[in-house]
Amino acid sequence: MRTSWCSVAVLGTLTSLLLPASSAASLPHGEVPPRPYGADCDVVVQGSRATAYCRNSYLDTDRVQLHVECARWWDIDADSDPVDVTPTAYATLTERCWMEIGNAWVSHVRVP
């Protein structure tokens, strides 16, 4: 059996019509996709101090918190106080270890 280009074109057209074009098309009827949120944070580590610079460009408030894991086993890991970053706001968070920092990251929670 030989397949012609016309058959391939018809099959491609039917496939594109039957499959959803985006994830929004797969949502139940009447539901809207969730709004994006989350402050954009850059974490800078200098020696034993970590600083997170966060800017929120979305409409929802984002509660950010800096977490620092110290490199030495006897050094105590640290978590900053959570800070609510409202839309278009900017926040700076700092934490430190006694010696070197092994890892530093920022957690995000959407504030209703």
PDB file of N, CA and C in Angstrom:
ATOM      1  N   MET A   1       0.845  -1.177   0.000  1.00  0.00           N
ATOM      2  CA  MET A   1       0.000   0.000   0.000  1.00  0.00           C
ATOM      3  C   MET A   1       0.887   1.235   0.000  1.00  0.00           C
ATOM      4  N   ARG A   2       0.516   2.196  -0.787  1.00  0.00           N
ATOM      5  CA  ARG A   2       1.292   3.415  -0.935  1.00  0.00           C
ATOM      6  C   ARG A   2       0.549   4.576  -0.290  1.00  0.00           C
ATOM      7  N   THR A   3       1.283   5.400   0.496  1.00  0.00           N
ATOM      8  CA  THR A   3       0.681   6.565   1.153  1.00  0.00           C
ATOM      9  C   THR A   3       0.979   7.796   0.314  1.00  0.00           C
ATOM     10  N   SER A   4      -0.049   8.542   0.004  1.00  0.00           N
ATOM     11  CA  SER A   4       0.149   9.759  -0.786  1.00  0.00           C
ATOM     12  C   SER A   4       0.258  10.965   0.143  1.00  0.00           C
ATOM     13  N   TRP A   5       0.788  12.037  -0.375  1.00  0.00           N
ATOM     14  CA  TRP A   5       0.935  13.270   0.406  1.00  0.00           C
ATOM     15  C   TRP A   5      -0.415  13.838   0.804  1.00  0.00           C
ATOM     16  N   CYS A   6      -1.429  13.587  -0.007  1.00  0.00           N
ATOM     17  CA  CYS A   6      -2.775  14.075   0.316  1.00  0.00           C
ATOM     18  C   CYS A   6      -3.289  13.391   1.585  1.00  0.00           C
ATOM     19  N   SER A   7      -3.042  12.088   1.718  1.00  0.00           N
ATOM     20  CA  SER A   7      -3.481  11.358   2.916  1.00  0.00           C
ATOM     21  C   SER A   7      -2.772  11.865   4.163  1.00  0.00           C
ATOM     22  N   VAL A   8      -1.466  12.147   4.045  1.00  0.00           N
ATOM     23  CA  VAL A   8      -0.695  12.653   5.168  1.00  0.00           C
ATOM     24  C   VAL A   8      -1.202  14.030   5.588  1.00  0.00           C
ATOM     25  N   ALA A   9      -1.523  14.887   4.621  1.00  0.00           N
ATOM     26  CA  ALA A   9      -2.015  16.235   4.929  1.00  0.00           C
ATOM     27  C   ALA A   9      -3.371  16.175   5.636  1.00  0.00           C
ATOM     28  N   VAL A  10      -4.253  15.288   5.191  1.00  0.00           N
ATOM     29  CA  VAL A  10      -5.572  15.152   5.813  1.00  0.00           C
ATOM     30  C   VAL A  10      -5.419  14.620   7.237  1.00  0.00           C
ATOM     31  N   LEU A  11      -4.544  13.632   7.424  1.00  0.00           N
ATOM     32  CA  LEU A  11      -4.319  13.078   8.756  1.00  0.00           C
ATOM     33  C   LEU A  11      -3.739  14.135   9.698  1.00  0.00           C
ATOM     34  N   GLY A  12      -2.809  14.946   9.210  1.00  0.00           N
ATOM     35  CA  GLY A  12      -2.229  16.011  10.032  1.00  0.00           C
ATOM     36  C   GLY A  12      -3.258  17.057  10.424  1.00  0.00           C
ATOM     37  N   THR A  13      -4.124  17.420   9.515  1.00  0.00           N
ATOM     38  CA  THR A  13      -5.167  18.404   9.798  1.00  0.00           C
ATOM     39  C   THR A  13      -6.148  17.869  10.843  1.00  0.00           C
ATOM     40  N   LEU A  14      -6.568  16.602  10.694  1.00  0.00           N
ATOM     41  CA  LEU A  14      -7.492  16.015  11.664  1.00  0.00           C
ATOM     42  C   LEU A  14      -6.857  15.929  13.048  1.00  0.00           C
ATOM     43  N   THR A  15      -5.586  15.570  13.111  1.00  0.00           N
ATOM     44  CA  THR A  15      -4.896  15.478  14.394  1.00  0.00           C
ATOM     45  C   THR A  15      -4.849  16.835  15.075  1.00  0.00           C
ATOM     46  N   SER A  16      -4.546  17.901  14.333  1.00  0.00           N
ATOM     47  CA  SER A  16      -4.462  19.240  14.933  1.00  0.00           C
ATOM     48  C   SER A  16      -5.827  19.737  15.395  1.00  0.00           C
ATOM     49  N   LEU A  17      -6.886  19.292  14.758  1.00  0.00           N
ATOM     50  CA  LEU A  17      -8.226  19.700  15.178  1.00  0.00           C
ATOM     51  C   LEU A  17      -8.705  18.946  16.409  1.00  0.00           C
ATOM     52  N   LEU A  18      -8.281  17.696  16.555  1.00  0.00           N
ATOM     53  CA  LEU A  18      -8.769  16.877  17.658  1.00  0.00           C
ATOM     54  C   LEU A  18      -7.975  17.047  18.946  1.00  0.00           C
ATOM     55  N   LEU A  19      -6.686  17.396  18.873  1.00  0.00           N
ATOM     56  CA  LEU A  19      -5.860  17.557  20.054  1.00  0.00           C
ATOM     57  C   LEU A  19      -5.952  18.981  20.575  1.00  0.00           C
ATOM     58  N   PRO A  20      -5.970  19.181  21.904  1.00  0.00           N
ATOM     59  CA  PRO A  20      -6.025  20.550  22.433  1.00  0.00           C
ATOM     60  C   PRO A  20      -4.752  21.317  22.095  1.00  0.00           C
ATOM     61  N   ALA A  21      -4.912  22.611  21.841  1.00  0.00           N
ATOM     62  CA  ALA A  21      -3.776  23.439  21.446  1.00  0.00           C
ATOM     63  C   ALA A  21      -2.933  23.861  22.641  1.00  0.00           C
ATOM     64  N   SER A  22      -3.526  23.960  23.831  1.00  0.00           N
ATOM     65  CA  SER A  22      -2.774  24.399  25.004  1.00  0.00           C
ATOM     66  C   SER A  22      -3.332  23.722  26.246  1.00  0.00           C
ATOM     67  N   SER A  23      -2.646  23.933  27.348  1.00  0.00           N
ATOM     68  CA  SER A  23      -3.125  23.360  28.608  1.00  0.00           C
ATOM     69  C   SER A  23      -4.419  24.028  29.067  1.00  0.00           C
ATOM     70  N   ALA A  24      -4.644  25.288  28.673  1.00  0.00           N
ATOM     71  CA  ALA A  24      -5.878  25.982  29.049  1.00  0.00           C
ATOM     72  C   ALA A  24      -7.089  25.305  28.424  1.00  0.00           C
ATOM     73  N   ALA A  25      -6.902  24.699  27.224  1.00  0.00           N
ATOM     74  CA  ALA A  25      -8.011  24.024  26.566  1.00  0.00           C
ATOM     75  C   ALA A  25      -8.396  22.752  27.306  1.00  0.00           C
ATOM     76  N   SER A  26      -7.499  22.192  28.110  1.00  0.00           N
ATOM     77  CA  SER A  26      -7.800  20.958  28.822  1.00  0.00           C
ATOM     78  C   SER A  26      -8.442  21.199  30.193  1.00  0.00           C
ATOM     79  N   LEU A  27      -8.630  22.456  30.589  1.00  0.00           N
ATOM     80  CA  LEU A  27      -9.292  22.759  31.860  1.00  0.00           C
ATOM     81  C   LEU A  27     -10.779  22.482  31.743  1.00  0.00           C
ATOM     82  N   PRO A  28     -11.423  22.072  32.840  1.00  0.00           N
ATOM     83  CA  PRO A  28     -12.878  21.890  32.809  1.00  0.00           C
ATOM     84  C   PRO A  28     -13.574  23.193  32.420  1.00  0.00           C
ATOM     85  N   HIS A  29     -14.740  23.056  31.849  1.00  0.00           N
ATOM     86  CA  HIS A  29     -15.484  24.218  31.354  1.00  0.00           C
ATOM     87  C   HIS A  29     -15.742  25.226  32.478  1.00  0.00           C
ATOM     88  N   GLY A  30     -15.442  26.471  32.226  1.00  0.00           N
ATOM     89  CA  GLY A  30     -15.705  27.536  33.188  1.00  0.00           C
ATOM     90  C   GLY A  30     -14.541  27.861  34.102  1.00  0.00           C
ATOM     91  N   GLU A  31     -13.520  27.003  34.170  1.00  0.00           N
ATOM     92  CA  GLU A  31     -12.379  27.276  35.039  1.00  0.00           C
ATOM     93  C   GLU A  31     -11.326  28.075  34.280  1.00  0.00           C
ATOM     94  N   VAL A  32     -10.684  28.968  34.987  1.00  0.00           N
ATOM     95  CA  VAL A  32      -9.613  29.761  34.389  1.00  0.00           C
ATOM     96  C   VAL A  32      -8.273  29.269  34.936  1.00  0.00           C
ATOM     97  N   PRO A  33      -7.220  29.350  34.136  1.00  0.00           N
ATOM     98  CA  PRO A  33      -5.914  28.906  34.647  1.00  0.00           C
ATOM     99  C   PRO A  33      -5.451  29.824  35.776  1.00  0.00           C
ATOM    100  N   PRO A  34      -4.669  29.301  36.735  1.00  0.00           N
ATOM    101  CA  PRO A  34      -4.212  30.134  37.850  1.00  0.00           C
ATOM    102  C   PRO A  34      -3.288  31.247  37.373  1.00  0.00           C
ATOM    103  N   ARG A  35      -3.385  32.391  38.041  1.00  0.00           N
ATOM    104  CA  ARG A  35      -2.515  33.520  37.702  1.00  0.00           C
ATOM    105  C   ARG A  35      -1.092  33.219  38.143  1.00  0.00           C
ATOM    106  N   PRO A  36      -0.122  33.619  37.353  1.00  0.00           N
ATOM    107  CA  PRO A  36       1.264  33.422  37.791  1.00  0.00           C
ATOM    108  C   PRO A  36       1.582  34.338  38.969  1.00  0.00           C
ATOM    109  N   TYR A  37       2.487  33.888  39.813  1.00  0.00           N
ATOM    110  CA  TYR A  37       2.913  34.692  40.951  1.00  0.00           C
ATOM    111  C   TYR A  37       4.343  34.307  41.270  1.00  0.00           C
ATOM    112  N   GLY A  38       4.932  35.017  42.184  1.00  0.00           N
ATOM    113  CA  GLY A  38       6.262  34.681  42.668  1.00  0.00           C
ATOM    114  C   GLY A  38       7.247  35.783  42.372  1.00  0.00           C
ATOM    115  N   ALA A  39       7.830  36.310  43.418  1.00  0.00           N
ATOM    116  CA  ALA A  39       8.845  37.349  43.251  1.00  0.00           C
ATOM    117  C   ALA A  39      10.084  36.750  42.588  1.00  0.00           C
ATOM    118  N   ASP A  40      10.734  37.540  41.784  1.00  0.00           N
ATOM    119  CA  ASP A  40      11.983  37.135  41.146  1.00  0.00           C
ATOM    120  C   ASP A  40      13.105  37.451  42.129  1.00  0.00           C
ATOM    121  N   CYS A  41      13.810  36.412  42.590  1.00  0.00           N
ATOM    122  CA  CYS A  41      14.828  36.597  43.629  1.00  0.00           C
ATOM    123  C   CYS A  41      16.202  36.170  43.120  1.00  0.00           C
ATOM    124  N   ASP A  42      17.189  36.991  43.382  1.00  0.00           N
ATOM    125  CA  ASP A  42      18.583  36.671  43.115  1.00  0.00           C
ATOM    126  C   ASP A  42      19.280  36.515  44.455  1.00  0.00           C
ATOM    127  N   VAL A  43      19.964  35.385  44.648  1.00  0.00           N
ATOM    128  CA  VAL A  43      20.680  35.113  45.895  1.00  0.00           C
ATOM    129  C   VAL A  43      22.170  35.274  45.636  1.00  0.00           C
ATOM    130  N   VAL A  44      22.804  36.123  46.449  1.00  0.00           N
ATOM    131  CA  VAL A  44      24.238  36.373  46.337  1.00  0.00           C
ATOM    132  C   VAL A  44      24.899  35.902  47.627  1.00  0.00           C
ATOM    133  N   VAL A  45      25.925  35.046  47.479  1.00  0.00           N
ATOM    134  CA  VAL A  45      26.663  34.542  48.644  1.00  0.00           C
ATOM    135  C   VAL A  45      28.064  35.145  48.604  1.00  0.00           C
ATOM    136  N   GLN A  46      28.434  35.825  49.688  1.00  0.00           N
ATOM    137  CA  GLN A  46      29.778  36.402  49.831  1.00  0.00           C
ATOM    138  C   GLN A  46      30.325  35.948  51.179  1.00  0.00           C
ATOM    139  N   GLY A  47      31.268  35.007  51.126  1.00  0.00           N
ATOM    140  CA  GLY A  47      31.855  34.498  52.360  1.00  0.00           C
ATOM    141  C   GLY A  47      30.838  33.779  53.209  1.00  0.00           C
ATOM    142  N   SER A  48      30.567  34.306  54.412  1.00  0.00           N
ATOM    143  CA  SER A  48      29.626  33.663  55.328  1.00  0.00           C
ATOM    144  C   SER A  48      28.257  34.345  55.335  1.00  0.00           C
ATOM    145  N   ARG A  49      28.030  35.278  54.410  1.00  0.00           N
ATOM    146  CA  ARG A  49      26.762  36.018  54.371  1.00  0.00           C
ATOM    147  C   ARG A  49      26.050  35.771  53.040  1.00  0.00           C
ATOM    148  N   ALA A  50      24.729  35.544  53.138  1.00  0.00           N
ATOM    149  CA  ALA A  50      23.884  35.386  51.948  1.00  0.00           C
ATOM    150  C   ALA A  50      22.854  36.502  51.937  1.00  0.00           C
ATOM    151  N   THR A  51      22.639  37.071  50.759  1.00  0.00           N
ATOM    152  CA  THR A  51      21.660  38.141  50.590  1.00  0.00           C
ATOM    153  C   THR A  51      20.761  37.793  49.413  1.00  0.00           C
ATOM    154  N   ALA A  52      19.448  37.929  49.604  1.00  0.00           N
ATOM    155  CA  ALA A  52      18.477  37.703  48.538  1.00  0.00           C
ATOM    156  C   ALA A  52      17.834  39.038  48.191  1.00  0.00           C
ATOM    157  N   TYR A  53      17.848  39.364  46.908  1.00  0.00           N
ATOM    158  CA  TYR A  53      17.206  40.571  46.388  1.00  0.00           C
ATOM    159  C   TYR A  53      15.974  40.115  45.621  1.00  0.00           C
ATOM    160  N   CYS A  54      14.779  40.472  46.111  1.00  0.00           N
ATOM    161  CA  CYS A  54      13.527  40.002  45.526  1.00  0.00           C
ATOM    162  C   CYS A  54      12.689  41.172  45.024  1.00  0.00           C
ATOM    163  N   ARG A  55      12.102  40.980  43.821  1.00  0.00           N
ATOM    164  CA  ARG A  55      11.223  41.983  43.211  1.00  0.00           C
ATOM    165  C   ARG A  55       9.985  41.262  42.704  1.00  0.00           C
ATOM    166  N   ASN A  56       8.809  41.747  43.089  1.00  0.00           N
ATOM    167  CA  ASN A  56       7.555  41.110  42.698  1.00  0.00           C
ATOM    168  C   ASN A  56       6.908  41.887  41.556  1.00  0.00           C
ATOM    169  N   SER A  57       6.816  41.257  40.394  1.00  0.00           N
ATOM    170  CA  SER A  57       6.200  41.920  39.239  1.00  0.00           C
ATOM    171  C   SER A  57       4.810  41.370  38.934  1.00  0.00           C
ATOM    172  N   TYR A  58       4.254  40.570  39.852  1.00  0.00           N
ATOM    173  CA  TYR A  58       2.922  40.003  39.645  1.00  0.00           C
ATOM    174  C   TYR A  58       1.892  40.678  40.534  1.00  0.00           C
ATOM    175  N   LEU A  59       0.601  40.351  40.322  1.00  0.00           N
ATOM    176  CA  LEU A  59      -0.488  41.018  41.039  1.00  0.00           C
ATOM    177  C   LEU A  59      -0.727  40.476  42.439  1.00  0.00           C
ATOM    178  N   ASP A  60      -0.252  39.274  42.736  1.00  0.00           N
ATOM    179  CA  ASP A  60      -0.471  38.674  44.050  1.00  0.00           C
ATOM    180  C   ASP A  60       0.741  38.886  44.951  1.00  0.00           C
ATOM    181  N   THR A  61       0.475  39.030  46.238  1.00  0.00           N
ATOM    182  CA  THR A  61       1.553  39.182  47.215  1.00  0.00           C
ATOM    183  C   THR A  61       2.259  37.851  47.402  1.00  0.00           C
ATOM    184  N   ASP A  62       3.577  37.892  47.477  1.00  0.00           N
ATOM    185  CA  ASP A  62       4.403  36.699  47.641  1.00  0.00           C
ATOM    186  C   ASP A  62       5.145  36.803  48.975  1.00  0.00           C
ATOM    187  N   ARG A  63       5.003  35.779  49.808  1.00  0.00           N
ATOM    188  CA  ARG A  63       5.732  35.737  51.079  1.00  0.00           C
ATOM    189  C   ARG A  63       7.030  34.975  50.835  1.00  0.00           C
ATOM    190  N   VAL A  64       8.155  35.686  50.942  1.00  0.00           N
ATOM    191  CA  VAL A  64       9.462  35.092  50.661  1.00  0.00           C
ATOM    192  C   VAL A  64      10.236  34.903  51.959  1.00  0.00           C
ATOM    193  N   GLN A  65      11.109  33.893  51.958  1.00  0.00           N
ATOM    194  CA  GLN A  65      11.936  33.610  53.125  1.00  0.00           C
ATOM    195  C   GLN A  65      13.260  33.035  52.624  1.00  0.00           C
ATOM    196  N   LEU A  66      14.365  33.561  53.154  1.00  0.00           N
ATOM    197  CA  LEU A  66      15.703  33.098  52.789  1.00  0.00           C
ATOM    198  C   LEU A  66      16.127  31.978  53.735  1.00  0.00           C
ATOM    199  N   HIS A  67      16.616  30.892  53.155  1.00  0.00           N
ATOM    200  CA  HIS A  67      17.085  29.745  53.926  1.00  0.00           C
ATOM    201  C   HIS A  67      18.568  29.546  53.638  1.00  0.00           C
ATOM    202  N   VAL A  68      19.365  29.366  54.688  1.00  0.00           N
ATOM    203  CA  VAL A  68      20.812  29.196  54.543  1.00  0.00           C
ATOM    204  C   VAL A  68      21.220  27.899  55.228  1.00  0.00           C
ATOM    205  N   GLU A  69      21.898  27.045  54.471  1.00  0.00           N
ATOM    206  CA  GLU A  69      22.448  25.803  55.003  1.00  0.00           C
ATOM    207  C   GLU A  69      23.958  25.985  55.111  1.00  0.00           C
ATOM    208  N   CYS A  70      24.480  25.885  56.305  1.00  0.00           N
ATOM    209  CA  CYS A  70      25.906  26.108  56.538  1.00  0.00           C
ATOM    210  C   CYS A  70      26.729  24.884  56.133  1.00  0.00           C
ATOM    211  N   ALA A  71      27.965  25.135  55.698  1.00  0.00           N
ATOM    212  CA  ALA A  71      28.829  24.063  55.202  1.00  0.00           C
ATOM    213  C   ALA A  71      29.369  23.187  56.329  1.00  0.00           C
ATOM    214  N   ARG A  72      29.647  23.763  57.477  1.00  0.00           N
ATOM    215  CA  ARG A  72      30.213  23.001  58.601  1.00  0.00           C
ATOM    216  C   ARG A  72      29.109  22.301  59.381  1.00  0.00           C
ATOM    217  N   TRP A  73      29.358  21.088  59.824  1.00  0.00           N
ATOM    218  CA  TRP A  73      28.322  20.323  60.512  1.00  0.00           C
ATOM    219  C   TRP A  73      27.949  20.955  61.850  1.00  0.00           C
ATOM    220  N   TRP A  74      28.847  21.658  62.476  1.00  0.00           N
ATOM    221  CA  TRP A  74      28.570  22.243  63.790  1.00  0.00           C
ATOM    222  C   TRP A  74      27.966  23.638  63.693  1.00  0.00           C
ATOM    223  N   ASP A  75      27.939  24.199  62.484  1.00  0.00           N
ATOM    224  CA  ASP A  75      27.378  25.538  62.280  1.00  0.00           C
ATOM    225  C   ASP A  75      25.858  25.436  62.154  1.00  0.00           C
ATOM    226  N   ILE A  76      25.146  26.345  62.772  1.00  0.00           N
ATOM    227  CA  ILE A  76      23.683  26.290  62.812  1.00  0.00           C
ATOM    228  C   ILE A  76      23.094  26.910  61.542  1.00  0.00           C
ATOM    229  N   ASP A  77      22.229  26.142  60.850  1.00  0.00           N
ATOM    230  CA  ASP A  77      21.532  26.661  59.668  1.00  0.00           C
ATOM    231  C   ASP A  77      20.587  27.778  60.093  1.00  0.00           C
ATOM    232  N   ALA A  78      20.272  28.673  59.146  1.00  0.00           N
ATOM    233  CA  ALA A  78      19.467  29.847  59.503  1.00  0.00           C
ATOM    234  C   ALA A  78      18.355  30.077  58.485  1.00  0.00           C
ATOM    235  N   ASP A  79      17.231  30.595  58.971  1.00  0.00           N
ATOM    236  CA  ASP A  79      16.099  30.995  58.140  1.00  0.00           C
ATOM    237  C   ASP A  79      15.740  32.426  58.514  1.00  0.00           C
ATOM    238  N   SER A  80      15.563  33.272  57.510  1.00  0.00           N
ATOM    239  CA  SER A  80      15.173  34.656  57.784  1.00  0.00           C
ATOM    240  C   SER A  80      13.701  34.703  58.172  1.00  0.00           C
ATOM    241  N   ASP A  81      13.279  35.836  58.698  1.00  0.00           N
ATOM    242  CA  ASP A  81      11.860  36.046  58.931  1.00  0.00           C
ATOM    243  C   ASP A  81      11.168  36.150  57.571  1.00  0.00           C
ATOM    244  N   PRO A  82       9.939  35.620  57.445  1.00  0.00           N
ATOM    245  CA  PRO A  82       9.226  35.772  56.173  1.00  0.00           C
ATOM    246  C   PRO A  82       8.854  37.226  55.940  1.00  0.00           C
ATOM    247  N   VAL A  83       8.909  37.629  54.677  1.00  0.00           N
ATOM    248  CA  VAL A  83       8.578  39.007  54.295  1.00  0.00           C
ATOM    249  C   VAL A  83       7.547  38.955  53.179  1.00  0.00           C
ATOM    250  N   ASP A  84       6.465  39.731  53.325  1.00  0.00           N
ATOM    251  CA  ASP A  84       5.459  39.834  52.271  1.00  0.00           C
ATOM    252  C   ASP A  84       5.896  40.884  51.257  1.00  0.00           C
ATOM    253  N   VAL A  85       6.035  40.438  50.006  1.00  0.00           N
ATOM    254  CA  VAL A  85       6.427  41.341  48.923  1.00  0.00           C
ATOM    255  C   VAL A  85       5.177  41.596  48.090  1.00  0.00           C
ATOM    256  N   THR A  86       4.625  42.791  48.225  1.00  0.00           N
ATOM    257  CA  THR A  86       3.409  43.172  47.503  1.00  0.00           C
ATOM    258  C   THR A  86       3.737  43.448  46.033  1.00  0.00           C
ATOM    259  N   PRO A  87       2.721  43.580  45.185  1.00  0.00           N
ATOM    260  CA  PRO A  87       2.982  43.870  43.773  1.00  0.00           C
ATOM    261  C   PRO A  87       3.839  45.123  43.600  1.00  0.00           C
ATOM    262  N   THR A  88       4.797  45.036  42.727  1.00  0.00           N
ATOM    263  CA  THR A  88       5.782  46.082  42.377  1.00  0.00           C
ATOM    264  C   THR A  88       6.733  46.430  43.523  1.00  0.00           C
ATOM    265  N   ALA A  89       6.709  45.663  44.608  1.00  0.00           N
ATOM    266  CA  ALA A  89       7.580  45.956  45.746  1.00  0.00           C
ATOM    267  C   ALA A  89       8.910  45.217  45.611  1.00  0.00           C
ATOM    268  N   TYR A  90       9.844  45.606  46.473  1.00  0.00           N
ATOM    269  CA  TYR A  90      11.202  45.087  46.468  1.00  0.00           C
ATOM    270  C   TYR A  90      11.597  44.764  47.908  1.00  0.00           C
ATOM    271  N   ALA A  91      12.296  43.651  48.102  1.00  0.00           N
ATOM    272  CA  ALA A  91      12.719  43.272  49.460  1.00  0.00           C
ATOM    273  C   ALA A  91      14.139  42.724  49.422  1.00  0.00           C
ATOM    274  N   THR A  92      14.880  42.955  50.490  1.00  0.00           N
ATOM    275  CA  THR A  92      16.227  42.417  50.654  1.00  0.00           C
ATOM    276  C   THR A  92      16.255  41.599  51.934  1.00  0.00           C
ATOM    277  N   LEU A  93      16.698  40.348  51.830  1.00  0.00           N
ATOM    278  CA  LEU A  93      16.782  39.443  52.975  1.00  0.00           C
ATOM    279  C   LEU A  93      18.237  39.034  53.157  1.00  0.00           C
ATOM    280  N   THR A  94      18.691  38.946  54.409  1.00  0.00           N
ATOM    281  CA  THR A  94      20.063  38.520  54.669  1.00  0.00           C
ATOM    282  C   THR A  94      20.085  37.488  55.796  1.00  0.00           C
ATOM    283  N   GLU A  95      21.032  36.582  55.703  1.00  0.00           N
ATOM    284  CA  GLU A  95      21.309  35.599  56.742  1.00  0.00           C
ATOM    285  C   GLU A  95      22.781  35.257  56.654  1.00  0.00           C
ATOM    286  N   ARG A  96      23.296  34.588  57.695  1.00  0.00           N
ATOM    287  CA  ARG A  96      24.720  34.256  57.691  1.00  0.00           C
ATOM    288  C   ARG A  96      25.000  32.986  58.468  1.00  0.00           C
ATOM    289  N   CYS A  97      26.184  32.448  58.240  1.00  0.00           N
ATOM    290  CA  CYS A  97      26.737  31.331  59.000  1.00  0.00           C
ATOM    291  C   CYS A  97      27.995  31.849  59.700  1.00  0.00           C
ATOM    292  N   TRP A  98      28.507  31.084  60.646  1.00  0.00           N
ATOM    293  CA  TRP A  98      29.759  31.481  61.276  1.00  0.00           C
ATOM    294  C   TRP A  98      30.920  31.319  60.297  1.00  0.00           C
ATOM    295  N   MET A  99      30.871  30.243  59.519  1.00  0.00           N
ATOM    296  CA  MET A  99      31.937  29.976  58.548  1.00  0.00           C
ATOM    297  C   MET A  99      31.336  30.021  57.134  1.00  0.00           C
ATOM    298  N   GLU A 100      31.603  29.016  56.327  1.00  0.00           N
ATOM    299  CA  GLU A 100      31.139  29.018  54.933  1.00  0.00           C
ATOM    300  C   GLU A 100      29.663  28.634  54.818  1.00  0.00           C
ATOM    301  N   ILE A 101      29.062  29.073  53.708  1.00  0.00           N
ATOM    302  CA  ILE A 101      27.682  28.723  53.382  1.00  0.00           C
ATOM    303  C   ILE A 101      27.721  27.572  52.382  1.00  0.00           C
ATOM    304  N   GLY A 102      26.962  26.519  52.682  1.00  0.00           N
ATOM    305  CA  GLY A 102      26.884  25.380  51.778  1.00  0.00           C
ATOM    306  C   GLY A 102      25.834  25.580  50.697  1.00  0.00           C
ATOM    307  N   ASN A 103      24.676  26.147  51.062  1.00  0.00           N
ATOM    308  CA  ASN A 103      23.585  26.333  50.120  1.00  0.00           C
ATOM    309  C   ASN A 103      22.675  27.442  50.640  1.00  0.00           C
ATOM    310  N   ALA A 104      22.096  28.202  49.722  1.00  0.00           N
ATOM    311  CA  ALA A 104      21.146  29.262  50.095  1.00  0.00           C
ATOM    312  C   ALA A 104      20.047  29.320  49.037  1.00  0.00           C
ATOM    313  N   TRP A 105      18.799  29.442  49.489  1.00  0.00           N
ATOM    314  CA  TRP A 105      17.679  29.507  48.564  1.00  0.00           C
ATOM    315  C   TRP A 105      16.545  30.297  49.198  1.00  0.00           C
ATOM    316  N   VAL A 106      15.567  30.661  48.339  1.00  0.00           N
ATOM    317  CA  VAL A 106      14.401  31.436  48.777  1.00  0.00           C
ATOM    318  C   VAL A 106      13.155  30.595  48.551  1.00  0.00           C
ATOM    319  N   SER A 107      12.289  30.539  49.565  1.00  0.00           N
ATOM    320  CA  SER A 107      10.988  29.861  49.404  1.00  0.00           C
ATOM    321  C   SER A 107       9.906  30.909  49.167  1.00  0.00           C
ATOM    322  N   HIS A 108       8.845  30.501  48.464  1.00  0.00           N
ATOM    323  CA  HIS A 108       7.751  31.401  48.082  1.00  0.00           C
ATOM    324  C   HIS A 108       6.421  30.814  48.533  1.00  0.00           C
ATOM    325  N   VAL A 109       5.545  31.658  49.071  1.00  0.00           N
ATOM    326  CA  VAL A 109       4.182  31.259  49.428  1.00  0.00           C
ATOM    327  C   VAL A 109       3.242  32.357  48.943  1.00  0.00           C
ATOM    328  N   ARG A 110       2.213  31.965  48.195  1.00  0.00           N
ATOM    329  CA  ARG A 110       1.220  32.940  47.723  1.00  0.00           C
ATOM    330  C   ARG A 110       0.364  33.384  48.893  1.00  0.00           C
ATOM    331  N   VAL A 111       0.232  34.691  49.080  1.00  0.00           N
ATOM    332  CA  VAL A 111      -0.586  35.246  50.157  1.00  0.00           C
ATOM    333  C   VAL A 111      -1.953  35.587  49.577  1.00  0.00           C
ATOM    334  N   PRO A 112      -3.017  35.013  50.156  1.00  0.00           N
ATOM    335  CA  PRO A 112      -4.361  35.289  49.608  1.00  0.00           C
ATOM    336  C   PRO A 112      -4.805  36.714  49.806  1.00  0.00           C
TER     337      PRO A 112
END
